[in-house]
Coordinates of C-alpha atoms and ligand atoms in Angstrom, one line a residue:
M734 CA 71.8 18.2 -9.6
N735 CA 68.0 18.0 -9.5
S736 CA 68.0 16.3 -12.8
E737 CA 69.8 13.3 -11.2
V738 CA 67.4 12.9 -8.3
T739 CA 65.5 9.7 -8.5
P740 CA 61.9 9.4 -7.4
E741 CA 63.1 7.1 -4.6
E742 CA 65.4 9.8 -3.3
E743 CA 62.6 12.4 -3.6
K744 CA 60.3 10.2 -1.5
V745 CA 62.9 9.7 1.2
I746 CA 63.5 13.5 1.4
A747 CA 59.8 14.1 1.6
D748 CA 59.6 11.7 4.5
F749 CA 62.1 13.7 6.5
Y750 CA 61.5 17.3 5.4
T751 CA 58.3 19.4 5.0
E752 CA 58.3 21.4 1.8
E753 CA 58.9 24.6 3.8
E754 CA 61.9 23.1 5.6
W755 CA 63.4 21.7 2.4
N756 CA 63.1 25.1 0.8
K757 CA 65.2 26.6 3.6
V758 CA 68.1 24.1 3.1
S759 CA 70.9 25.7 1.0
E760 CA 71.8 24.3 -2.4
F761 CA 75.1 23.3 -1.1
E762 CA 73.6 21.2 1.8
K763 CA 71.1 19.7 -0.6
A764 CA 73.9 18.5 -2.8
D765 CA 75.5 16.9 0.2
I766 CA 72.3 15.3 1.4
Y767 CA 71.6 13.8 -2.1
A768 CA 75.2 12.5 -2.3
T769 CA 75.0 10.7 1.0
L770 CA 71.5 9.4 0.3
K771 CA 72.5 8.1 -3.1
R772 CA 75.4 6.2 -1.6
Y773 CA 73.1 4.9 1.1
L774 CA 70.5 3.6 -1.3
I775 CA 73.1 1.9 -3.4
F776 CA 75.2 0.5 -0.6
K777 CA 72.4 -0.8 1.5
D778 CA 72.0 -3.7 -0.9
Y779 CA 75.6 -4.8 -0.7
K780 CA 75.9 -8.3 0.5
G781 CA 77.5 -8.6 3.9
V782 CA 77.4 -4.8 4.7
N783 CA 74.6 -3.0 6.6
I784 CA 75.1 0.6 5.9
P785 CA 73.8 3.0 8.5
P786 CA 71.4 5.6 7.3
P787 CA 72.7 9.1 6.4
D788 CA 73.1 11.7 9.2
F789 CA 70.0 13.7 8.3
M790 CA 67.8 10.6 8.6
I791 CA 69.1 9.9 12.1
K792 CA 69.0 13.5 13.3
R793 CA 65.7 14.4 11.9
K794 CA 64.2 11.2 13.2
R795 CA 65.6 12.1 16.5
L796 CA 64.2 15.6 16.3
N797 CA 60.8 14.3 15.5
N798 CA 60.8 11.4 18.0
N799 CA 62.5 13.2 20.8
S800 CA 62.1 16.9 20.8
T801 CA 63.6 17.2 24.3
S802 CA 66.9 15.6 23.2
K803 CA 69.7 17.0 25.3
Q804 CA 72.0 17.6 22.3
S805 CA 70.9 19.5 19.3
P806 CA 71.9 18.1 15.8
D807 CA 73.9 21.3 15.2
K808 CA 75.9 20.7 18.3
T809 CA 76.7 17.1 17.3
E810 CA 78.0 18.4 13.9
D811 CA 80.2 21.0 15.6
V812 CA 81.8 18.3 17.7
S813 CA 82.6 16.1 14.8
L814 CA 84.0 19.1 12.8
N815 CA 86.2 20.5 15.5
D816 CA 87.4 17.2 16.8
G817 CA 87.4 14.9 13.9
K818 CA 87.9 11.9 16.1
S819 CA 85.4 10.0 18.3
T820 CA 86.1 9.7 22.0
E821 CA 86.4 6.0 21.7
E822 CA 88.8 6.0 18.8
K823 CA 91.2 8.1 20.8
S824 CA 91.3 5.8 23.7
V825 CA 91.2 2.4 21.9
Q826 CA 94.3 3.2 20.0
Q827 CA 96.1 2.5 23.1
Y828 CA 95.8 -1.3 22.8
D829 CA 99.5 -1.8 22.2
Y830 CA 101.2 -4.7 20.7
Q831 CA 102.7 -6.9 23.3
N832 CA 106.3 -6.7 22.1
A833 CA 106.5 -3.0 22.9
S834 CA 105.2 -3.2 26.4
S835 CA 108.4 -3.1 28.4
S836 CA 108.8 0.7 28.8
K837 CA 107.1 2.6 31.6
E838 CA 104.9 4.5 29.2
N839 CA 103.8 1.3 27.5
D840 CA 103.1 -0.4 30.8
D841 CA 100.6 2.4 31.5
H842 CA 98.9 1.9 28.1
N843 CA 98.6 -1.8 28.6
Q844 CA 96.9 -1.6 32.0
P845 CA 93.6 -3.4 31.9
Q846 CA 90.9 -0.7 32.0
Q847 CA 88.3 -0.6 34.7
K848 CA 86.8 2.7 33.6
P849 CA 87.6 4.4 30.3
Q850 CA 87.9 7.8 32.0
K851 CA 90.9 6.7 34.0
K852 CA 92.7 5.6 30.9
S853 CA 92.2 8.9 29.0
N854 CA 93.6 10.8 32.0
G855 CA 96.8 8.8 31.7
K856 CA 97.0 9.6 28.1
G857 CA 96.2 13.2 28.5
E858 CA 99.6 13.8 30.1
E859 CA 101.3 12.8 27.0
H860 CA 98.8 14.2 24.4
P861 CA 96.9 17.0 26.0
E862 CA 94.8 17.6 22.9
V863 CA 93.0 14.3 23.2
P864 CA 89.8 14.7 25.2
P865 CA 88.9 12.1 27.8
K866 CA 86.7 9.3 26.7
K867 CA 83.0 9.8 27.4
Y868 CA 80.7 7.1 28.4
P869 CA 76.9 7.4 28.9
K870 CA 76.0 8.5 32.4
R871 CA 74.3 5.8 34.4
S872 CA 70.7 6.7 35.2
V873 CA 70.1 4.2 37.9
P874 CA 67.0 4.7 39.9
A875 CA 67.6 4.6 43.7
K876 CA 66.5 1.3 45.1
N877 CA 66.9 -0.2 48.6
Y878 CA 70.0 -2.3 48.9
H879 CA 70.0 -3.1 45.2
E880 CA 71.7 -1.3 42.4
P881 CA 71.8 -2.7 38.9
E882 CA 75.3 -3.5 37.9
E883 CA 77.0 -1.2 35.3
P884 CA 77.7 -3.2 32.1
K885 CA 81.3 -4.6 31.8
D886 CA 83.6 -2.0 30.2
D887 CA 84.0 -4.0 27.0
R888 CA 80.3 -4.2 26.2
Y889 CA 80.4 -0.6 24.9
V890 CA 80.3 0.0 21.2
Y891 CA 80.5 3.4 19.5
C892 CA 77.8 4.6 17.1
D893 CA 79.2 6.9 14.5
N894 CA 75.8 8.2 13.5
C895 CA 74.7 9.3 17.0
E896 CA 78.3 9.9 18.1
E897 CA 77.6 8.1 21.3
D898 CA 78.8 5.1 23.2
C899 CA 76.1 2.5 23.6
V900 CA 75.9 -0.8 25.4
D901 CA 75.9 -3.7 22.9
Y902 CA 74.0 -1.8 20.2
C903 CA 72.7 1.6 19.4
K904 CA 69.2 2.2 20.6
T905 CA 68.5 4.7 17.8
C906 CA 70.1 2.9 14.8
G907 CA 69.7 -0.7 16.0
K908 CA 72.6 -3.1 15.3
L909 CA 75.7 -1.4 13.9
S910 CA 77.0 -2.2 10.4
F911 CA 79.1 -5.3 10.3
L912 CA 81.2 -6.7 7.6
K913 CA 81.5 -10.4 8.0
D914 CA 84.6 -12.5 7.2
Y915 CA 84.3 -14.9 4.3
P916 CA 83.8 -18.3 6.0
V917 CA 86.8 -20.5 5.8
R918 CA 87.6 -23.6 8.0
M919 CA 90.2 -23.2 10.7
N920 CA 93.6 -24.8 10.0
T921 CA 93.3 -24.3 6.2
A922 CA 96.3 -23.2 4.2
D923 CA 96.4 -19.4 3.6
R924 CA 93.2 -19.1 5.7
A925 CA 93.9 -15.5 6.7
R926 CA 93.9 -14.2 3.2
K927 CA 90.9 -16.3 2.1
T928 CA 88.7 -14.9 4.9
C929 CA 88.8 -11.4 3.3
P930 CA 85.2 -10.5 2.4
K931 CA 84.8 -11.1 -1.3
G932 CA 84.1 -8.2 -3.6
V933 CA 84.4 -5.6 -0.7
L934 CA 88.0 -6.0 0.5
I935 CA 91.2 -7.5 -0.9
V936 CA 94.6 -8.4 0.5
R937 CA 97.4 -7.3 -1.9
P938 CA 100.9 -5.8 -1.7
S939 CA 101.1 -2.4 0.1
N940 CA 103.4 0.5 -0.4
I941 CA 103.7 0.7 3.4
H942 CA 104.8 -2.8 4.2
G943 CA 104.4 -6.3 2.7
L944 CA 100.7 -7.1 2.2
G945 CA 97.9 -4.8 3.2
V946 CA 94.1 -4.8 3.1
F947 CA 92.4 -2.5 0.4
A948 CA 88.8 -1.5 -0.2
L949 CA 87.3 -2.6 -3.5
K950 CA 84.2 -0.6 -2.9
W951 CA 83.3 2.6 -1.0
L952 CA 82.9 1.8 2.7
P953 CA 81.0 4.1 5.0
K954 CA 82.2 5.3 8.4
G955 CA 81.1 3.0 11.2
V956 CA 81.4 -0.4 9.6
Q957 CA 82.7 -3.0 12.1
M958 CA 84.9 -6.0 11.2
G959 CA 86.4 -8.8 13.1
P960 CA 87.0 -10.2 15.6
Y961 CA 90.8 -10.3 15.1
E962 CA 91.5 -14.0 15.0
G963 CA 94.6 -15.8 16.2
Q964 CA 96.0 -18.0 18.9
A965 CA 95.5 -17.0 22.5
A966 CA 98.9 -16.6 24.1
K967 CA 100.0 -15.8 27.6
Q968 CA 103.6 -15.0 27.0
E969 CA 105.0 -12.0 25.2
S970 CA 105.1 -12.4 21.4
K971 CA 107.6 -10.9 19.1
S972 CA 105.7 -11.9 16.0
G973 CA 104.4 -8.4 15.2
Y974 CA 100.9 -9.8 14.8
A975 CA 99.8 -9.8 18.5
W976 CA 97.2 -7.5 20.1
K977 CA 97.1 -7.2 23.9
L978 CA 93.6 -7.3 25.4
R979 CA 92.6 -5.5 28.5
D980 CA 92.9 -8.5 30.8
G981 CA 96.5 -8.9 29.6
K982 CA 95.8 -11.8 27.3
L983 CA 97.4 -11.8 23.9
I984 CA 95.8 -12.7 20.6
D985 CA 98.5 -13.6 18.2
A986 CA 97.8 -13.9 14.4
A987 CA 101.3 -15.0 13.4
N988 CA 99.9 -18.3 12.0
E989 CA 98.1 -17.7 8.7
R990 CA 96.2 -21.0 9.1
N991 CA 94.2 -20.0 12.1
S992 CA 94.0 -16.2 11.8
N993 CA 91.9 -13.9 9.6
Y994 CA 92.5 -11.1 7.0
L995 CA 92.8 -8.4 9.8
R996 CA 96.3 -9.6 10.4
Y997 CA 97.3 -7.9 7.1
V998 CA 96.0 -4.4 8.2
N999 CA 99.1 -2.2 8.3
C1000 CA 99.8 0.6 10.8
A1001 CA 98.7 4.2 10.0
R1002 CA 101.6 6.7 10.0
N1003 CA 99.5 9.7 10.9
S1004 CA 95.9 10.4 11.9
D1005 CA 95.2 11.7 8.4
E1006 CA 95.7 8.3 6.9
Q1007 CA 94.2 6.3 9.8
N1008 CA 90.7 5.0 8.7
L1009 CA 90.2 2.2 11.2
V1010 CA 90.1 2.1 15.0
A1011 CA 90.6 -1.0 17.1
F1012 CA 88.2 -1.6 20.0
Q1013 CA 87.6 -4.4 22.4
Y1014 CA 84.1 -5.8 22.7
D1015 CA 83.1 -8.8 24.9
G1016 CA 86.7 -10.0 25.3
K1017 CA 87.5 -9.8 21.6
L1018 CA 89.2 -7.2 19.4
F1019 CA 87.4 -5.6 16.5
Y1020 CA 88.2 -2.9 13.9
R1021 CA 85.8 -0.2 12.9
T1022 CA 86.0 2.3 10.0
C1023 CA 86.3 5.8 11.5
K1024 CA 86.1 7.6 8.1
N1025 CA 84.4 6.9 4.8
I1026 CA 86.9 4.8 2.8
G1027 CA 87.0 5.1 -1.0
A1028 CA 87.5 2.2 -3.4
G1029 CA 91.2 1.4 -3.8
E1030 CA 92.2 2.9 -0.4
E1031 CA 94.3 0.9 2.0
L1032 CA 92.7 0.1 5.4
L1033 CA 95.0 1.4 8.2
V1034 CA 94.7 1.1 11.9
Y1035 CA 96.9 2.7 14.6
Y1036 CA 98.8 0.0 16.5
G1037 CA 99.3 2.1 19.6
H1038 CA 102.1 4.4 20.6
S1039 CA 104.6 1.8 21.8
F1040 CA 104.4 -0.4 18.8
A1041 CA 104.2 2.6 16.4
K1042 CA 107.5 3.8 17.9
T1043 CA 109.2 0.6 17.0
L1044 CA 108.1 1.2 13.4
G1045 CA 109.7 4.6 13.3
I1046 CA 106.3 6.5 13.8
D1047 CA 106.5 9.4 16.2
P1048 CA 103.4 9.1 18.4
K1049 CA 103.7 12.7 19.5
R1050 CA 103.3 13.9 15.9
F1051 CA 100.6 11.4 15.1
Y1052 CA 97.7 13.9 15.5
E1053 CA 99.6 16.9 14.0
P1054 CA 98.0 18.1 10.7
N1055 CA 99.9 17.0 7.7
T1056 CA 101.2 20.4 6.6
S1057 CA 102.7 19.1 3.4
K1058 CA 99.2 18.4 2.2
V1059 CA 97.7 21.8 2.9
K1060 CA 100.7 23.9 1.9
N1061 CA 99.6 24.6 -1.7
Y1062 CA 95.9 24.8 -1.2
Y1063 CA 93.8 27.0 -3.5
P1064 CA 90.1 27.0 -2.4
C1065 CA 87.3 27.5 -4.9
K1066 CA 85.4 30.6 -4.1
H1067 CA 82.0 28.9 -5.0
C1068 CA 82.3 25.6 -3.2
H1069 CA 84.3 23.7 -0.5
I1070 CA 86.8 22.1 -3.0
G1071 CA 90.5 22.9 -2.6
L1072 CA 92.8 22.7 -5.7
S1073 CA 96.5 22.1 -5.8
T1074 CA 97.4 24.9 -8.2
E1075 CA 96.2 28.3 -9.3
Q1076 CA 95.5 27.0 -12.8
F1077 CA 93.5 24.1 -11.6
K1078 CA 91.5 26.5 -9.4
A1079 CA 90.8 28.8 -12.3
A1080 CA 89.7 25.9 -14.5
H1081 CA 87.6 24.4 -11.8
Q1082 CA 85.8 27.7 -10.9
L1083 CA 84.7 28.1 -14.5
R1084 CA 83.0 24.7 -14.4
C1085 CA 82.0 24.7 -10.7
K1086 CA 78.3 23.9 -10.4
Y1087 CA 77.9 26.5 -7.6
N1088 CA 79.3 29.2 -9.9
P1089 CA 76.2 31.2 -10.9
N1090 CA 77.8 32.2 -14.2
R1091 CA 79.3 28.8 -15.0
M1092 CA 77.5 28.3 -18.3
I1093 CA 79.1 31.5 -19.8
T1094 CA 82.7 30.5 -20.0
F1095 CA 83.3 32.8 -23.0
D1096 CA 81.8 35.6 -25.0
V1097 CA 78.9 33.9 -26.8
N1098 CA 78.9 36.6 -29.5
K1099 CA 82.4 35.6 -30.6
A1100 CA 81.7 31.9 -30.4
V1101 CA 82.3 29.8 -33.5
T1102 CA 80.2 26.8 -34.2
C1103 CA 81.0 23.4 -35.7
Q1104 CA 79.2 23.0 -39.1
Y1105 CA 78.6 19.3 -38.5
C1106 CA 77.4 19.0 -34.8
C1107 CA 76.8 22.6 -33.7
R1108 CA 79.3 22.5 -30.8
C1109 CA 80.6 26.0 -29.8
F1110 CA 84.2 27.0 -29.4
E1111 CA 85.9 30.2 -28.3
K1112 CA 88.9 29.9 -30.5
V1113 CA 89.0 29.2 -34.2
E1114 CA 92.0 26.9 -33.8
D1115 CA 90.0 24.8 -31.3
L1116 CA 87.1 24.6 -33.8
E1117 CA 89.4 23.5 -36.6
E1118 CA 91.0 20.8 -34.5
H1119 CA 87.5 19.6 -33.5
E1120 CA 86.1 19.6 -37.0
K1121 CA 88.9 17.2 -38.1
R1122 CA 87.6 14.7 -35.5
C1123 CA 83.9 15.5 -35.4
R1124 CA 82.1 12.2 -35.7
Y1125 CA 79.3 13.7 -37.7
H1126 CA 81.9 15.0 -40.2
R1127 CA 83.4 11.5 -40.4
K1128 CA 80.0 10.1 -41.2
K1129 CA 79.5 12.6 -43.9
T1130 CA 82.6 11.6 -45.7
A1131 CA 82.1 7.8 -45.1
V1132 CA 83.4 5.7 -48.0
H1133 CA 82.1 2.2 -48.8
S1134 CA 84.6 -0.6 -48.9
C1135 CA 84.2 -0.7 -52.7
G1136 CA 85.7 2.8 -52.8
E1137 CA 82.5 4.6 -53.7
E1138 CA 81.4 7.5 -51.6
M1139 CA 78.2 6.6 -49.7
K1140 CA 75.0 8.6 -49.7
Q1141 CA 74.0 10.2 -46.4
F1142 CA 70.6 10.9 -45.0
R1143 CA 70.6 13.8 -42.6
C1144 CA 67.9 14.8 -40.1
S1145 CA 66.9 18.4 -40.5
E1146 CA 66.3 18.8 -36.8
C1147 CA 69.4 17.3 -35.2
P1148 CA 72.9 16.2 -36.4
Y1149 CA 71.6 12.6 -36.9
V1150 CA 73.1 11.0 -40.1
T1151 CA 72.4 7.6 -41.6
K1152 CA 73.2 5.6 -44.7
Y1153 CA 69.6 4.3 -44.9
A1154 CA 66.5 6.2 -45.8
K1155 CA 64.3 3.9 -43.7
D1156 CA 66.4 4.6 -40.6
L1157 CA 66.0 8.4 -41.1
K1158 CA 62.2 7.9 -41.4
R1159 CA 62.2 5.9 -38.2
H1160 CA 64.4 8.4 -36.5
G1161 CA 62.0 11.2 -37.4
I1162 CA 59.5 9.7 -34.9
T1163 CA 61.8 10.7 -32.1
H1164 CA 61.1 14.3 -32.9
S1165 CA 57.4 13.9 -32.8
K1166 CA 56.9 11.5 -29.9
E1167 CA 54.8 13.9 -27.9
G1168 CA 51.1 13.3 -28.6
R1169 CA 52.0 10.3 -30.6
E1170 CA 50.3 7.0 -29.8
R1171 CA 52.3 4.1 -28.6
F1172 CA 51.7 0.5 -29.9
R1173 CA 50.7 -1.7 -27.0
C1174 CA 51.0 -5.4 -26.7
S1175 CA 47.6 -6.9 -25.7
Q1176 CA 49.3 -9.8 -23.8
C1177 CA 51.8 -8.0 -21.7
T1178 CA 52.9 -4.5 -20.7
F1179 CA 55.2 -4.0 -23.7
T1180 CA 54.7 -0.6 -25.5
T1181 CA 56.6 0.9 -28.4
Y1182 CA 56.4 3.8 -30.9
Y1183 CA 57.3 1.4 -33.8
K1184 CA 54.8 -0.9 -35.3
D1185 CA 57.4 -3.3 -36.6
S1186 CA 58.9 -3.6 -33.1
L1187 CA 55.5 -4.7 -31.7
I1188 CA 55.1 -7.3 -34.5
K1189 CA 58.6 -8.6 -33.8
H1190 CA 57.8 -8.7 -30.0
I1191 CA 54.5 -10.7 -30.5
S1192 CA 56.1 -13.2 -32.9
R1193 CA 59.0 -13.8 -30.5
L1194 CA 57.1 -14.0 -27.3
H1195 CA 53.4 -14.6 -27.9
S1196 CA 53.3 -16.6 -31.1
S1197 CA 50.3 -19.0 -30.9
S1198 CA 52.1 -21.8 -32.8
S1199 CA 53.6 -23.2 -29.6
S1200 CA 52.9 -22.1 -26.1
K1201 CA 56.0 -20.7 -24.4
F1202 CA 54.5 -19.4 -21.2
C1203 CA 55.1 -21.3 -18.0
Y1204 CA 52.0 -22.1 -16.0
E1205 CA 50.0 -19.2 -14.6
G1206 CA 51.6 -19.1 -11.2
C1207 CA 55.1 -18.8 -12.6
K1208 CA 54.4 -16.5 -15.6
R1209 CA 57.9 -16.8 -17.1
I1210 CA 58.0 -16.6 -20.9
F1211 CA 60.4 -18.6 -23.0
L1212 CA 61.6 -18.1 -26.6
S1213 CA 61.5 -21.8 -27.4
K1214 CA 59.6 -24.9 -26.3
N1215 CA 62.8 -26.6 -25.4
M1216 CA 63.8 -23.8 -23.0
L1217 CA 60.4 -23.9 -21.4
D1218 CA 60.7 -27.7 -20.9
S1219 CA 64.1 -27.3 -19.3
H1220 CA 62.7 -24.7 -17.0
I1221 CA 59.8 -27.0 -16.0
L1222 CA 62.2 -29.9 -15.3
K1223 CA 64.3 -27.7 -13.0
M1224 CA 61.8 -25.6 -11.3
H1225 CA 58.4 -27.5 -11.4
P1226 CA 59.1 -31.2 -11.4
S1227 CA 55.4 -31.8 -10.6
L1228 CA 54.5 -30.6 -14.1
I1229 CA 56.8 -33.0 -15.8
G1230 CA 53.8 -34.5 -17.6
S1231 CA 53.5 -31.4 -19.7
V1232 CA 57.1 -31.7 -21.1
S1233 CA 56.9 -32.8 -24.7
S1234 CA 60.7 -32.7 -25.5
K1235 CA 62.8 -35.8 -24.9
I1236 CA 63.9 -36.0 -21.3
R1237 CA 67.4 -37.3 -20.6
A1238 CA 67.7 -38.7 -17.1
C1239 CA 70.9 -39.5 -15.4
L1240 CA 71.0 -43.1 -14.0
E1241 CA 73.4 -42.2 -11.2
C1242 CA 71.7 -39.2 -9.8
K1243 CA 68.4 -37.3 -10.1
Y1244 CA 69.6 -35.0 -12.8
K1245 CA 67.2 -34.6 -15.8
T1246 CA 67.4 -32.3 -18.8
T1247 CA 66.1 -31.9 -22.3
H1248 CA 69.5 -30.7 -23.7
K1249 CA 71.7 -33.4 -25.1
A1250 CA 74.9 -31.3 -24.6
N1251 CA 74.1 -30.5 -21.0
F1252 CA 73.4 -34.1 -20.3
T1253 CA 76.8 -35.3 -21.8
R1254 CA 78.6 -32.6 -19.8
H1255 CA 76.7 -33.7 -16.6
M1256 CA 77.8 -37.3 -17.1
L1257 CA 81.4 -36.2 -17.0
T1258 CA 80.9 -35.1 -13.4
H1259 CA 80.5 -38.7 -12.4
S1260 CA 83.9 -40.4 -12.1
K1261 CA 84.9 -42.2 -15.3
E1262 CA 85.4 -45.6 -13.5
N1263 CA 81.9 -45.6 -12.2
A1264 CA 80.3 -44.1 -15.2
Q1265 CA 78.0 -46.5 -16.9
Y1266 CA 78.1 -46.6 -20.7
F1267 CA 75.6 -48.2 -23.0
Q1268 CA 77.2 -49.6 -26.2
C1269 CA 75.3 -50.3 -29.4
S1270 CA 75.6 -53.9 -30.3
A1271 CA 75.7 -53.2 -34.0
C1272 CA 78.3 -50.4 -34.1
Q1273 CA 80.9 -48.5 -32.0
Y1274 CA 78.3 -46.1 -30.6
K1275 CA 78.5 -45.5 -26.9
T1276 CA 76.2 -43.4 -24.7
Y1277 CA 75.4 -42.7 -21.1
D1278 CA 71.7 -42.4 -22.0
K1279 CA 70.1 -45.8 -22.2
S1280 CA 67.1 -44.5 -24.0
L1281 CA 69.3 -43.4 -26.9
I1282 CA 70.4 -47.0 -27.6
Ligands
SAM1880 C1 99.9 -7.0 11.4 S1 101.3 -7.0 10.3 C2 100.7 -6.1 8.9 C3 100.7 -7.0 7.7 C4 102.0 -7.0 7.1 N1 102.2 -5.9 6.1 C5 102.2 -8.3 6.3 O1 102.5 -8.3 5.1 O2 102.1 -9.4 6.9 C6 102.3 -5.9 11.2 C7 103.7 -5.8 10.6 O3 103.7 -5.1 9.4 C8 104.7 -4.1 9.4 N2 104.1 -2.8 9.3 C9 102.8 -2.5 9.5 N3 102.6 -1.2 9.3 C10 103.8 -0.6 9.1 C11 104.3 0.7 8.9 N4 103.4 1.8 8.9 N5 105.6 0.9 8.7 C12 106.4 -0.1 8.7 N6 106.1 -1.4 8.9 C13 104.8 -1.6 9.1 C14 105.5 -4.3 10.7 O4 106.6 -5.2 10.4 C15 104.6 -5.1 11.5 O5 105.3 -6.0 12.4

């Protein structure tokens, strides 16, 4: 594990843990911290997604910044482990589709909410395991005849890192992660599908129903998306694409020309597969990831009890654990992984990185070794099978296309084989790199162990015959003068005087280039009727470039 830790990750760890604290963290936890940190460092550069920092950053920051915090980090973790669902996500699932709002139970669910607590009480009767929704307590200082107004109920957002409701944004983490729609004009054909964020999500056929939305990349818990777009409607809709907001208004995404990709999100059949929650914010409906979502997974939200019923989903069993999944579960005795069969468990335990004896998977004294590559095997049959395919063996018996067996040059220190003596000599350097001097380029930072590589480098990039450096402020290096000239035309038009290659200028626009082929291609972009040709008076030659005539 440690071998994969990058200096950047080490630096972050050092920012959050003292050496003594870090030494106290178990190997298992360290692996988990590195895994989440690695994902965070990769994902934070994704276009359109702001990934929240891993738990330990938030919690440790909170520990350092606010030692009198009312809830200890351990406590927070316990809540998420035991419960698995945020308070908000349990109550927002009640935003039912309009077409299922006729029954008594649904009428209850569709009541506009004044206070979230009231709503969870109503739900508790039907599903006692769901805890009531918690909102931050108001800490309003007593003032004469004036009390600041409590924020409107739908200004609350839930922060998955802090596991707290916040007004508008999280005060610890700042703005919460948001995945923006791909911008497409309203009233465009197939607009809903086109708004799907490129490279992150995709709309494609689903095993559950029709089309669904799938992740193309790993998505962390807590990413918000939306708002759910569609037409505002006052009357009941039977389209199957309408959400009812708290004030009773409907937002109906039946029309693909003025809705967005969220209309394609299917309904989760149980809480295990649910990975999105719907929530209302500032009069609009949004979705938020309530779990980490792997690449290839379908995004699934719960439509609410009444609509789920119409799809054949039993709301009473929605939160029951999926027993079929855990029936044949064989836990590894070294780590948290569960395997589906005894055999898989045995095979995994041998290789498990937390198994202290994992390297000794067989009796080393009885091991047999491949004569070509030195790989060890427990059984002779396995060795024989391997030797037939060993790539170093294949190299040894290489035959030239003329039919003659080719001579092999073998390294005495490793299994390296080559057909050329000079390659073997060059390869020998790799075994004596330590203490060996590197050849350095005097004009740039390039270094190499091989003298010929340095000569090649200088002749390609720093040859004095023609200057291929751009001016000092830019410092770009080009392999040919023509490439440098093209670069100057495009990036530094003020230096056009220094361009020695022939410049081809378009008469219809400002386009200039030194490449003939590019110029011809460019001219095709102007419509043919308007394109101005120049014809040679002596022959059939035609050109767009007056200077060529
Ligand atoms: C918002 S749309 C979802 C996108 C839909 N799959 C499509 O291709 O347009 C809701 C409709 O999808 C279908 N649907 C969604 N989830 C379902 C589920 N779990 N089981 C059966 N049908 C479902 C229902 O017909 C529902 O009216």
